[in-house]
Amino acid sequence: MTLQTVYLNGDFMPMEQARISPLDRGFLFADGVYEVIPVYQGQLFEWEAHYQRLENSLAGVFINNPMDNQAWLSVLQQLISLHPWQDQFIYLQISRGQQIPRDHLPQADLIPTVFAYTNPLKPLADSIISHGIKVITLEDIRWQRCDIKSIALLPNVMAKMQAQAAGVDDVILVNQQGYVTEGSASNMMMVKAGEIITPPLSAHILPGVTRQVIEKIANRHHIPFIEREIHQTELDSADELWLASSTKEALPICQLNGQPVADGQPGAIWKQLRQLYQNYKIQTRTRSTI
Ligand code: PDD
């Protein structure tokens, strides 16, 4: 096993030595935000989009960004270079910091706790490429600001547990009006008659960077990309369903609530998109090294 080095509050250290206060507001109140950023061949993927979302999340919860873009880049690039994996994903988290005594109201002068570490990013399993994943629909019980990448993820954790209990891989969350929001840790897309359809950006979903990349690729290759509400009843007649996230790219859903999605195999548009996504990764890497 590779010994992992993490970044905590200005220092790099072995994971085993990293310590934070039990009175950190992240621990006591889930008072913080995070990002997950893929790294391909040693290079951050779509850094500017992730950084912009981090700034939006911080502003959304009234935490000042403790570092500027260049300082973040320098920390993350050092972290990447300290690990041997070609493809990685970085987890970074900023909490509002330690406060004594515990109080719901944050003190004005708190120093945010900044943590980042990296993991090997594994390619999609062959079984997923050939058979896709299984999901169930589940009521979305989250808050009204899901556009903020908050570390308060209890409903998402419970959704994953409910998926496991039902013998499936993940969920498609549905709001009280019967409209799809997203997955437990991913955005959701439906393909119907050659069009990629996905719920519009709003306070009810996270503005996924993978979603944004898929939109860009679709536009470049003249695959219609439509943002509109999707009612759960439409899912039964979908040609394809996908979940999209930084660590999984686009995943084909081949079973929904115990029924096959279309013919129960990963669809043609997903296969095309997957190839285009790999090309996009190579192109963006080449551009940033020139
Ligand atoms: N999750 N929606 C939710 C609720 C998410 O948690 C995520 C990502 C996404 C997709 O966002 P992006 O394409 O930028 O990864 C959508 C990350 C991977 C996680 O929590 O681990």
PDB file of N, CA and C and ligand atoms in Angstrom, residues 34-36 50 53 89 91 142 146 149 153 156 182-187 205-211 244-247, ligand 1:
ATOM      1  N   TYR A  34     -17.004  20.911   0.085  1.00  0.00           N
ATOM      2  CA  TYR A  34     -15.940  20.057  -0.454  1.00  0.00           C
ATOM      3  C   TYR A  34     -15.948  20.060  -1.971  1.00  0.00           C
ATOM      4  N   GLU A  35     -14.907  19.469  -2.524  1.00  0.00           N
ATOM      5  CA  GLU A  35     -14.815  19.244  -3.965  1.00  0.00           C
ATOM      6  C   GLU A  35     -14.184  17.883  -4.204  1.00  0.00           C
ATOM      7  N   VAL A  36     -14.505  17.273  -5.315  1.00  0.00           N
ATOM      8  CA  VAL A  36     -13.835  16.048  -5.768  1.00  0.00           C
ATOM      9  C   VAL A  36     -13.384  16.317  -7.202  1.00  0.00           C
ATOM     10  N   HIS A  50     -14.126  23.337 -11.412  1.00  0.00           N
ATOM     11  CA  HIS A  50     -14.198  22.887 -10.009  1.00  0.00           C
ATOM     12  C   HIS A  50     -13.915  24.053  -9.058  1.00  0.00           C
ATOM     13  N   ARG A  53     -16.886  26.323  -8.812  1.00  0.00           N
ATOM     14  CA  ARG A  53     -17.935  25.747  -7.968  1.00  0.00           C
ATOM     15  C   ARG A  53     -17.552  25.813  -6.495  1.00  0.00           C
ATOM     16  N   PHE A  89      -8.012  10.921  -7.839  1.00  0.00           N
ATOM     17  CA  PHE A  89      -9.037  11.943  -7.585  1.00  0.00           C
ATOM     18  C   PHE A  89      -8.761  12.591  -6.243  1.00  0.00           C
ATOM     19  N   TYR A  91      -9.798  14.806  -3.037  1.00  0.00           N
ATOM     20  CA  TYR A  91     -10.897  15.235  -2.185  1.00  0.00           C
ATOM     21  C   TYR A  91     -10.384  16.435  -1.408  1.00  0.00           C
ATOM     22  N   ARG A 142     -33.584  15.839   0.614  1.00  0.00           N
ATOM     23  CA  ARG A 142     -32.510  16.782   0.957  1.00  0.00           C
ATOM     24  C   ARG A 142     -33.025  18.209   1.091  1.00  0.00           C
ATOM     25  N   CYS A 146     -29.181  22.275  -2.785  1.00  0.00           N
ATOM     26  CA  CYS A 146     -28.325  21.168  -3.254  1.00  0.00           C
ATOM     27  C   CYS A 146     -27.312  21.629  -4.294  1.00  0.00           C
ATOM     28  N   LYS A 149     -22.013  22.415  -2.671  1.00  0.00           N
ATOM     29  CA  LYS A 149     -21.391  21.105  -2.423  1.00  0.00           C
ATOM     30  C   LYS A 149     -21.027  21.016  -0.944  1.00  0.00           C
ATOM     31  N   LEU A 153     -24.033  15.328   4.191  1.00  0.00           N
ATOM     32  CA  LEU A 153     -24.451  14.357   3.179  1.00  0.00           C
ATOM     33  C   LEU A 153     -25.283  13.206   3.746  1.00  0.00           C
ATOM     34  N   ASN A 156     -27.769  11.607   1.472  1.00  0.00           N
ATOM     35  CA  ASN A 156     -27.097  10.889   0.383  1.00  0.00           C
ATOM     36  C   ASN A 156     -26.561   9.550   0.892  1.00  0.00           C
ATOM     37  N   GLU A 182     -31.484  14.060  -9.084  1.00  0.00           N
ATOM     38  CA  GLU A 182     -30.172  13.524  -9.471  1.00  0.00           C
ATOM     39  C   GLU A 182     -29.938  12.186  -8.794  1.00  0.00           C
ATOM     40  N   GLY A 183     -28.689  11.682  -8.849  1.00  0.00           N
ATOM     41  CA  GLY A 183     -28.341  10.450  -8.138  1.00  0.00           C
ATOM     42  C   GLY A 183     -27.892  10.789  -6.729  1.00  0.00           C
ATOM     43  N   SER A 184     -27.416   9.791  -5.970  1.00  0.00           N
ATOM     44  CA  SER A 184     -26.977  10.070  -4.597  1.00  0.00           C
ATOM     45  C   SER A 184     -25.675  10.862  -4.595  1.00  0.00           C
ATOM     46  N   ALA A 185     -24.857  10.710  -5.637  1.00  0.00           N
ATOM     47  CA  ALA A 185     -23.606  11.476  -5.759  1.00  0.00           C
ATOM     48  C   ALA A 185     -23.278  11.689  -7.231  1.00  0.00           C
ATOM     49  N   SER A 186     -24.307  12.023  -8.016  1.00  0.00           N
ATOM     50  CA  SER A 186     -24.123  12.137  -9.468  1.00  0.00           C
ATOM     51  C   SER A 186     -25.315  12.877 -10.076  1.00  0.00           C
ATOM     52  N   ASN A 187     -25.131  13.392 -11.280  1.00  0.00           N
ATOM     53  CA  ASN A 187     -26.257  13.943 -12.028  1.00  0.00           C
ATOM     54  C   ASN A 187     -26.885  12.831 -12.867  1.00  0.00           C
ATOM     55  N   ILE A 205     -30.284  20.673  -7.539  1.00  0.00           N
ATOM     56  CA  ILE A 205     -29.256  19.712  -7.970  1.00  0.00           C
ATOM     57  C   ILE A 205     -27.887  20.383  -7.910  1.00  0.00           C
ATOM     58  N   LEU A 206     -26.853  19.548  -7.862  1.00  0.00           N
ATOM     59  CA  LEU A 206     -25.496  20.077  -7.926  1.00  0.00           C
ATOM     60  C   LEU A 206     -25.151  20.357  -9.390  1.00  0.00           C
ATOM     61  N   PRO A 207     -24.558  21.537  -9.676  1.00  0.00           N
ATOM     62  CA  PRO A 207     -24.110  21.777 -11.057  1.00  0.00           C
ATOM     63  C   PRO A 207     -22.852  20.953 -11.333  1.00  0.00           C
ATOM     64  N   GLY A 208     -23.040  19.741 -11.808  1.00  0.00           N
ATOM     65  CA  GLY A 208     -21.929  18.808 -11.974  1.00  0.00           C
ATOM     66  C   GLY A 208     -20.969  19.258 -13.066  1.00  0.00           C
ATOM     67  N   VAL A 209     -19.700  19.080 -12.801  1.00  0.00           N
ATOM     68  CA  VAL A 209     -18.687  19.408 -13.814  1.00  0.00           C
ATOM     69  C   VAL A 209     -18.745  18.360 -14.931  1.00  0.00           C
ATOM     70  N   THR A 210     -19.004  17.109 -14.584  1.00  0.00           N
ATOM     71  CA  THR A 210     -19.128  16.056 -15.602  1.00  0.00           C
ATOM     72  C   THR A 210     -20.328  16.358 -16.512  1.00  0.00           C
ATOM     73  N   ARG A 211     -21.414  16.798 -15.915  1.00  0.00           N
ATOM     74  CA  ARG A 211     -22.612  17.192 -16.668  1.00  0.00           C
ATOM     75  C   ARG A 211     -22.246  18.287 -17.675  1.00  0.00           C
ATOM     76  N   ALA A 244     -23.909  10.566 -13.872  1.00  0.00           N
ATOM     77  CA  ALA A 244     -22.635  11.186 -14.280  1.00  0.00           C
ATOM     78  C   ALA A 244     -21.966  11.860 -13.091  1.00  0.00           C
ATOM     79  N   SER A 245     -20.685  11.542 -12.901  1.00  0.00           N
ATOM     80  CA  SER A 245     -19.916  12.210 -11.840  1.00  0.00           C
ATOM     81  C   SER A 245     -18.430  12.148 -12.160  1.00  0.00           C
ATOM     82  N   SER A 246     -17.668  12.964 -11.443  1.00  0.00           N
ATOM     83  CA  SER A 246     -16.235  13.081 -11.683  1.00  0.00           C
ATOM     84  C   SER A 246     -15.484  11.765 -11.542  1.00  0.00           C
ATOM     85  N   THR A 247     -15.902  10.937 -10.590  1.00  0.00           N
ATOM     86  CA  THR A 247     -15.147   9.704 -10.369  1.00  0.00           C
ATOM     87  C   THR A 247     -15.613   8.567 -11.280  1.00  0.00           C
TER      88      THR A 247
HETATM   89  N1  PDD B   1     -20.149  13.814  -6.160  1.00  0.00           N
HETATM   90  N2  PDD B   1     -24.662  15.521  -7.682  1.00  0.00           N
HETATM   91  C1  PDD B   1     -24.206  15.168  -6.463  1.00  0.00           C
HETATM   92  C2  PDD B   1     -25.171  15.140  -5.322  1.00  0.00           C
HETATM   93  C3  PDD B   1     -22.853  14.833  -6.285  1.00  0.00           C
HETATM   94  O1  PDD B   1     -22.405  14.496  -5.061  1.00  0.00           O
HETATM   95  C4  PDD B   1     -21.982  14.833  -7.406  1.00  0.00           C
HETATM   96  C5  PDD B   1     -20.520  14.499  -7.294  1.00  0.00           C
HETATM   97  C6  PDD B   1     -22.506  15.197  -8.666  1.00  0.00           C
HETATM   98  C7  PDD B   1     -21.642  15.257  -9.897  1.00  0.00           C
HETATM   99  O2  PDD B   1     -20.745  16.332  -9.851  1.00  0.00           O
HETATM  100  P1  PDD B   1     -19.347  16.267 -10.630  1.00  0.00           P
HETATM  101  O3  PDD B   1     -19.647  15.848 -12.022  1.00  0.00           O
HETATM  102  O4  PDD B   1     -18.838  17.632 -10.554  1.00  0.00           O
HETATM  103  O5  PDD B   1     -18.508  15.230  -9.917  1.00  0.00           O
HETATM  104  C8  PDD B   1     -23.847  15.546  -8.757  1.00  0.00           C
HETATM  105  C9  PDD B   1     -18.755  13.535  -5.887  1.00  0.00           C
HETATM  106  C10 PDD B   1     -18.047  12.771  -6.945  1.00  0.00           C
HETATM  107  C11 PDD B   1     -18.656  12.917  -4.504  1.00  0.00           C
HETATM  108  O6  PDD B   1     -19.400  13.365  -3.648  1.00  0.00           O
HETATM  109  O7  PDD B   1     -17.813  12.041  -4.287  1.00  0.00           O
END
